[in-house]
Amino acid sequence: MRILGREPAVIIGIISAVLSLIVTFGVGLTTDQAGAIVALITALFAAATAAMTRPIAPAAFTGVIAAAVALLAAYHFNVAPETVGSLNAVVLSVLVFLTRGQVSPAVVKAPVEPAGPSAV
C-alpha cells in the first residue's frame, strides 16, 4: 500500500513531526503540557507505524525510546539535545544491524489474466 507514492510509515512520520513541531510552539500550554503532548503524539504515531510495518519490533522499539526521551525532557530531566540525537542514532543503528537480514521489500506480483479461449 502506498500513500502519495510513498510508504505509509514515511507519511506517518511526517505527520507526527509536523504535529510535534506545532505543539512545541506552546500556544496556551505550559512546557510540561507541551512535552507530555509531544510524547503522546510520538507514542501514538509510533504505534501506527509499527502496525503498518513488518517486522513490528524495530518501529515499536524506536517509538518507545523516542516517547521516553520526550517524557524525560518534558519533566525536566537534563538531557542535552546532542545526547538525544546520539541516543536515537545508536538505537537506529543497532536495530538496523540486528534486523536488516530479516527485512526485505515487499514483492509486487503482476496481475494474473483470466484464462480464456485461445486463438490456436
mmCIF file of C-alpha atoms in Angstrom:
data_model
loop_
_atom_site.group_PDB
_atom_site.id
_atom_site.type_symbol
_atom_site.label_atom_id
_atom_site.label_comp_id
_atom_site.label_asym_id
_atom_site.label_seq_id
_atom_site.Cartn_x
_atom_site.Cartn_y
_atom_site.Cartn_z
ATOM 1 C CA MET A 1 0.000 0.000 0.000
ATOM 2 C CA ARG A 2 1.283 3.457 -0.878
ATOM 3 C CA ILE A 3 0.064 6.932 0.033
ATOM 4 C CA LEU A 4 1.009 9.647 -2.457
ATOM 5 C CA GLY A 5 3.553 7.231 -3.906
ATOM 6 C CA ARG A 6 5.308 6.766 -0.554
ATOM 7 C CA GLU A 7 5.374 4.128 2.136
ATOM 8 C CA PRO A 8 2.760 4.779 4.852
ATOM 9 C CA ALA A 9 5.480 4.856 7.532
ATOM 10 C CA VAL A 10 7.054 7.877 5.812
ATOM 11 C CA ILE A 11 3.752 9.766 5.711
ATOM 12 C CA ILE A 12 3.030 8.884 9.357
ATOM 13 C CA GLY A 13 6.486 10.105 10.361
ATOM 14 C CA ILE A 14 5.993 13.420 8.575
ATOM 15 C CA ILE A 15 2.582 13.991 10.176
ATOM 16 C CA SER A 16 3.988 13.119 13.611
ATOM 17 C CA ALA A 17 6.910 15.516 13.182
ATOM 18 C CA VAL A 18 4.682 18.376 11.995
ATOM 19 C CA LEU A 19 2.215 17.894 14.870
ATOM 20 C CA SER A 20 5.065 17.736 17.381
ATOM 21 C CA LEU A 21 6.532 20.936 15.944
ATOM 22 C CA ILE A 22 3.185 22.720 16.199
ATOM 23 C CA VAL A 23 2.838 21.672 19.846
ATOM 24 C CA THR A 24 6.316 22.952 20.688
ATOM 25 C CA PHE A 25 5.181 26.485 19.865
ATOM 26 C CA GLY A 26 3.285 26.076 23.134
ATOM 27 C CA VAL A 27 0.374 28.380 22.423
ATOM 28 C CA GLY A 28 -1.594 28.277 25.681
ATOM 29 C CA LEU A 29 0.420 25.346 27.063
ATOM 30 C CA THR A 30 2.986 25.080 29.803
ATOM 31 C CA THR A 31 6.312 23.448 28.992
ATOM 32 C CA ASP A 32 5.275 20.306 30.869
ATOM 33 C CA GLN A 33 1.988 20.080 28.972
ATOM 34 C CA ALA A 34 3.650 20.584 25.601
ATOM 35 C CA GLY A 35 6.267 17.938 26.402
ATOM 36 C CA ALA A 36 3.638 15.443 27.502
ATOM 37 C CA ILE A 37 1.607 16.056 24.340
ATOM 38 C CA VAL A 38 4.702 15.577 22.159
ATOM 39 C CA ALA A 39 5.409 12.296 23.962
ATOM 40 C CA LEU A 40 1.810 11.194 23.391
ATOM 41 C CA ILE A 41 1.950 12.123 19.694
ATOM 42 C CA THR A 42 5.236 10.254 19.349
ATOM 43 C CA ALA A 43 3.847 7.139 21.037
ATOM 44 C CA LEU A 44 0.588 7.084 19.059
ATOM 45 C CA PHE A 45 2.212 7.613 15.691
ATOM 46 C CA ALA A 46 4.944 5.067 16.511
ATOM 47 C CA ALA A 47 2.211 2.536 17.270
ATOM 48 C CA ALA A 48 0.561 3.311 13.926
ATOM 49 C CA THR A 49 3.896 2.918 12.132
ATOM 50 C CA ALA A 50 4.567 -0.377 13.900
ATOM 51 C CA ALA A 51 1.133 -1.652 12.926
ATOM 52 C CA MET A 52 1.823 -0.906 9.256
ATOM 53 C CA THR A 53 5.347 -2.349 9.035
ATOM 54 C CA ARG A 54 6.868 -5.796 9.297
ATOM 55 C CA PRO A 55 8.609 -6.767 11.473
ATOM 56 C CA ILE A 56 6.838 -4.717 14.115
ATOM 57 C CA ALA A 57 9.626 -4.721 16.719
ATOM 58 C CA PRO A 58 12.005 -2.114 15.215
ATOM 59 C CA ALA A 59 9.310 0.544 14.779
ATOM 60 C CA ALA A 60 7.765 -0.217 18.156
ATOM 61 C CA PHE A 61 11.103 -0.126 19.972
ATOM 62 C CA THR A 62 12.162 3.112 18.271
ATOM 63 C CA GLY A 63 8.808 4.666 19.178
ATOM 64 C CA VAL A 64 9.128 3.639 22.820
ATOM 65 C CA ILE A 65 12.618 5.148 23.030
ATOM 66 C CA ALA A 66 11.512 8.398 21.349
ATOM 67 C CA ALA A 67 8.446 8.735 23.594
ATOM 68 C CA ALA A 68 10.513 8.011 26.722
ATOM 69 C CA VAL A 69 13.092 10.642 25.795
ATOM 70 C CA ALA A 70 10.304 13.169 25.122
ATOM 71 C CA LEU A 71 8.786 12.434 28.545
ATOM 72 C CA LEU A 72 12.146 12.771 30.268
ATOM 73 C CA ALA A 73 12.693 16.127 28.589
ATOM 74 C CA ALA A 74 9.141 17.254 29.458
ATOM 75 C CA TYR A 75 9.686 16.563 33.125
ATOM 76 C CA HIS A 76 12.999 18.437 33.304
ATOM 77 C CA PHE A 77 15.413 15.551 33.203
ATOM 78 C CA ASN A 78 18.521 17.292 31.915
ATOM 79 C CA VAL A 79 19.194 15.651 28.580
ATOM 80 C CA ALA A 80 21.236 17.668 26.104
ATOM 81 C CA PRO A 81 19.849 17.747 22.555
ATOM 82 C CA GLU A 82 23.113 16.221 21.344
ATOM 83 C CA THR A 83 22.610 13.295 23.721
ATOM 84 C CA VAL A 84 19.059 12.754 22.487
ATOM 85 C CA GLY A 85 20.239 12.793 18.866
ATOM 86 C CA SER A 86 23.117 10.461 19.640
ATOM 87 C CA LEU A 87 20.849 8.066 21.533
ATOM 88 C CA ASN A 88 18.419 7.940 18.604
ATOM 89 C CA ALA A 89 21.300 7.324 16.184
ATOM 90 C CA VAL A 90 22.690 4.479 18.297
ATOM 91 C CA VAL A 91 19.278 2.845 18.721
ATOM 92 C CA LEU A 92 18.532 3.058 14.998
ATOM 93 C CA SER A 93 21.990 1.759 14.047
ATOM 94 C CA VAL A 94 21.701 -1.233 16.366
ATOM 95 C CA LEU A 95 18.193 -2.006 15.126
ATOM 96 C CA VAL A 96 19.308 -1.838 11.501
ATOM 97 C CA PHE A 97 22.228 -4.138 12.278
ATOM 98 C CA LEU A 98 20.028 -6.660 14.104
ATOM 99 C CA THR A 99 17.013 -6.664 11.786
ATOM 100 C CA ARG A 100 18.294 -5.928 8.269
ATOM 101 C CA GLY A 101 18.700 -9.608 7.447
ATOM 102 C CA GLN A 102 15.082 -10.230 8.423
ATOM 103 C CA VAL A 103 13.528 -7.364 6.462
ATOM 104 C CA SER A 104 13.026 -7.157 2.729
ATOM 105 C CA PRO A 105 10.951 -5.045 0.396
ATOM 106 C CA ALA A 106 7.509 -6.323 -0.457
ATOM 107 C CA VAL A 107 7.327 -8.177 -3.754
ATOM 108 C CA VAL A 108 4.663 -6.818 -6.067
ATOM 109 C CA LYS A 109 3.125 -9.569 -8.150
ATOM 110 C CA ALA A 110 1.814 -8.871 -11.625
ATOM 111 C CA PRO A 111 -1.912 -9.373 -12.021
ATOM 112 C CA VAL A 112 -2.851 -12.722 -13.490
ATOM 113 C CA GLU A 113 -5.011 -12.553 -16.598
ATOM 114 C CA PRO A 114 -8.016 -14.849 -16.580
ATOM 115 C CA ALA A 115 -7.751 -17.867 -18.803
ATOM 116 C CA GLY A 116 -9.926 -17.502 -21.848
ATOM 117 C CA PRO A 117 -10.341 -19.196 -25.186
ATOM 118 C CA SER A 118 -7.090 -19.342 -27.057
ATOM 119 C CA ALA A 119 -6.723 -18.347 -30.669
ATOM 120 C CA VAL A 120 -4.930 -21.532 -31.752
#
